[in-house]
């Protein structure tokens, strides 16, 4: 799944770089919280979730062809405006969802364990959760975080 998402964004970016006149619409069924930003970074013209109706989809395609962009609003869940997580906090939460320890998270993100602990405290304060594992379970089960998905533009 990670590979598919990565390939889609890389392909979209390459299309837009080579042929900026081509309009690109990405459709996904996954509400992962970083998808919209990744599509914008790839200079996609429009982004839509699979659950949109046929008439709405046709309208989005038509308006995109006319030069307008359509992107859904960011999901209003545990990551509402009041609980907006920073990129580092999302990375930490994603790694928690992958069952990484604080030490492993610190090594992977080139942070100290104390800094990771502080970020986890901030994540909990922002989201209202009292336990990072409960938050991780909620984030994965609701589709807000898809483990093993990194915000990268090119494969390593």
Short mmCIF file of C-alpha atoms in Angstrom, two decimals:
data_model
loop_
_atom_site.label_atom_id
_atom_site.label_comp_id
_atom_site.label_asym_id
_atom_site.label_seq_id
_atom_site.Cartn_x
_atom_site.Cartn_y
_atom_site.Cartn_z
CA UNK A 1 0.00 0.00 0.00
CA UNK A 2 2.82 2.40 0.88
CA UNK A 3 4.47 1.67 -2.44
CA UNK A 4 1.23 2.37 -4.38
CA UNK A 5 0.73 5.74 -2.67
CA UNK A 6 4.34 6.65 -3.20
CA UNK A 7 4.24 5.66 -6.88
CA UNK A 8 1.02 7.66 -7.38
CA UNK A 9 2.58 10.83 -5.95
CA UNK A 10 5.86 10.37 -7.83
CA UNK A 11 3.95 9.73 -11.06
CA UNK A 12 1.76 12.81 -10.51
CA UNK A 13 4.79 14.98 -9.80
CA UNK A 14 6.59 13.74 -12.92
CA UNK A 15 3.55 14.30 -15.10
CA UNK A 16 3.15 17.86 -13.82
CA UNK A 17 6.88 18.59 -14.26
CA UNK A 18 6.99 17.20 -17.81
CA UNK A 19 3.58 18.40 -18.95
CA UNK A 20 2.29 21.22 -16.73
CA UNK A 21 -0.73 21.66 -19.01
CA UNK A 22 -2.03 18.17 -18.08
CA UNK A 23 -4.64 18.18 -15.32
CA UNK A 24 -4.19 15.51 -12.63
CA UNK A 25 -6.94 14.27 -10.32
CA UNK A 26 -6.07 11.74 -7.62
CA UNK A 27 -8.77 9.54 -6.12
CA UNK A 28 -8.31 7.45 -2.98
CA UNK A 29 -10.40 5.47 -0.57
CA UNK A 30 -7.99 6.00 2.34
CA UNK A 31 -8.51 9.02 4.62
CA UNK A 32 -4.87 9.04 5.81
CA UNK A 33 -4.13 12.49 7.21
CA UNK A 34 -1.07 13.23 5.05
CA UNK A 35 -2.55 12.36 1.64
CA UNK A 36 -3.97 15.80 0.87
CA UNK A 37 -0.71 17.60 1.69
CA UNK A 38 1.26 15.05 -0.34
CA UNK A 39 -1.04 15.56 -3.34
CA UNK A 40 -0.62 19.33 -3.07
CA UNK A 41 3.17 18.92 -2.86
CA UNK A 42 3.04 16.84 -6.05
CA UNK A 43 1.16 19.76 -7.71
CA UNK A 44 -1.95 17.66 -8.30
CA UNK A 45 -4.86 19.71 -9.60
CA UNK A 46 -7.62 17.99 -7.63
CA UNK A 47 -7.97 15.32 -4.97
CA UNK A 48 -11.11 13.32 -4.21
CA UNK A 49 -12.14 10.42 -2.00
CA UNK A 50 -13.70 7.31 -3.58
CA UNK A 51 -17.00 7.71 -1.74
CA UNK A 52 -17.96 10.76 -3.83
CA UNK A 53 -21.03 10.27 -6.02
CA UNK A 54 -20.82 9.95 -9.80
CA UNK A 55 -22.33 13.38 -10.46
CA UNK A 56 -19.96 15.02 -7.98
CA UNK A 57 -16.98 13.20 -9.50
CA UNK A 58 -17.94 14.35 -12.99
CA UNK A 59 -18.34 17.90 -11.68
CA UNK A 60 -14.88 17.77 -10.08
CA UNK A 61 -13.34 16.48 -13.31
CA UNK A 62 -15.07 19.17 -15.37
CA UNK A 63 -14.08 21.99 -13.02
CA UNK A 64 -10.50 20.68 -12.90
CA UNK A 65 -10.40 20.71 -16.70
CA UNK A 66 -11.56 24.34 -16.54
CA UNK A 67 -8.61 25.21 -14.29
CA UNK A 68 -10.17 24.97 -10.83
CA UNK A 69 -8.78 22.81 -8.03
CA UNK A 70 -10.78 20.71 -5.62
CA UNK A 71 -9.36 19.36 -2.38
CA UNK A 72 -11.35 18.02 0.58
CA UNK A 73 -11.07 19.72 3.92
CA UNK A 74 -8.75 18.13 6.40
CA UNK A 75 -10.57 15.54 8.45
CA UNK A 76 -12.12 16.89 11.64
CA UNK A 77 -11.44 14.21 14.17
CA UNK A 78 -8.82 13.93 16.85
CA UNK A 79 -6.77 16.14 14.53
CA UNK A 80 -9.13 19.13 14.53
CA UNK A 81 -7.86 22.68 14.33
CA UNK A 82 -7.34 22.74 18.09
CA UNK A 83 -5.42 19.46 17.91
CA UNK A 84 -3.40 20.16 14.77
CA UNK A 85 -0.28 18.05 15.04
CA UNK A 86 3.06 19.17 13.65
CA UNK A 87 4.84 17.07 11.03
CA UNK A 88 7.21 15.72 13.69
CA UNK A 89 4.27 14.81 15.94
CA UNK A 90 2.56 12.96 13.07
CA UNK A 91 5.83 11.12 12.35
CA UNK A 92 6.11 10.14 16.02
CA UNK A 93 2.49 9.00 16.17
CA UNK A 94 2.96 6.98 12.97
CA UNK A 95 6.01 5.26 14.48
CA UNK A 96 4.07 4.55 17.68
CA UNK A 97 1.39 2.99 15.46
CA UNK A 98 4.15 0.82 14.02
CA UNK A 99 4.90 -0.36 17.60
CA UNK A 100 8.28 1.37 17.75
CA UNK A 101 9.73 2.13 21.17
CA UNK A 102 10.73 5.66 22.20
CA UNK A 103 14.36 4.68 21.70
CA UNK A 104 13.65 3.39 18.15
CA UNK A 105 11.63 6.53 17.34
CA UNK A 106 14.45 8.74 18.61
CA UNK A 107 16.99 6.90 16.48
CA UNK A 108 14.83 6.97 13.36
CA UNK A 109 14.00 10.67 13.65
CA UNK A 110 17.43 11.72 14.94
CA UNK A 111 15.99 13.05 18.20
CA UNK A 112 16.81 12.40 21.82
CA UNK A 113 14.52 10.12 23.81
CA UNK A 114 13.67 13.10 26.02
CA UNK A 115 12.55 15.09 22.98
CA UNK A 116 10.39 12.17 21.80
CA UNK A 117 8.87 11.94 25.30
CA UNK A 118 8.12 15.70 25.24
CA UNK A 119 6.49 15.42 21.81
CA UNK A 120 4.36 12.50 23.00
CA UNK A 121 3.20 14.61 25.96
CA UNK A 122 2.29 17.43 23.54
CA UNK A 123 0.42 14.99 21.27
CA UNK A 124 -1.59 13.73 24.25
CA UNK A 125 -2.31 17.26 25.45
CA UNK A 126 -3.50 18.33 21.99
CA UNK A 127 -5.70 15.29 21.40
CA UNK A 128 -7.08 14.86 24.91
CA UNK A 129 -5.87 11.26 25.18
CA UNK A 130 -4.17 10.06 28.35
CA UNK A 131 -2.32 7.19 26.71
CA UNK A 132 -0.36 7.20 23.44
CA UNK A 133 -1.26 3.57 22.71
CA UNK A 134 -5.00 4.30 22.94
CA UNK A 135 -4.50 7.22 20.58
CA UNK A 136 -2.51 4.99 18.21
CA UNK A 137 -5.25 2.36 18.17
CA UNK A 138 -7.86 5.03 17.45
CA UNK A 139 -5.73 6.66 14.74
CA UNK A 140 -5.15 3.35 12.92
CA UNK A 141 -8.68 1.99 13.33
CA UNK A 142 -10.22 5.21 12.01
CA UNK A 143 -7.81 5.39 9.05
CA UNK A 144 -6.18 8.64 10.19
CA UNK A 145 -2.79 6.95 10.28
CA UNK A 146 -1.71 4.16 7.97
CA UNK A 147 1.38 2.53 9.47
CA UNK A 148 4.47 2.27 7.26
CA UNK A 149 3.52 5.33 5.17
CA UNK A 150 6.15 8.01 5.13
CA UNK A 151 5.85 11.49 3.71
CA UNK A 152 8.48 10.92 1.04
CA UNK A 153 8.45 11.95 -2.56
CA UNK A 154 10.91 9.45 -4.02
CA UNK A 155 11.61 5.81 -3.17
CA UNK A 156 14.84 5.21 -1.28
#
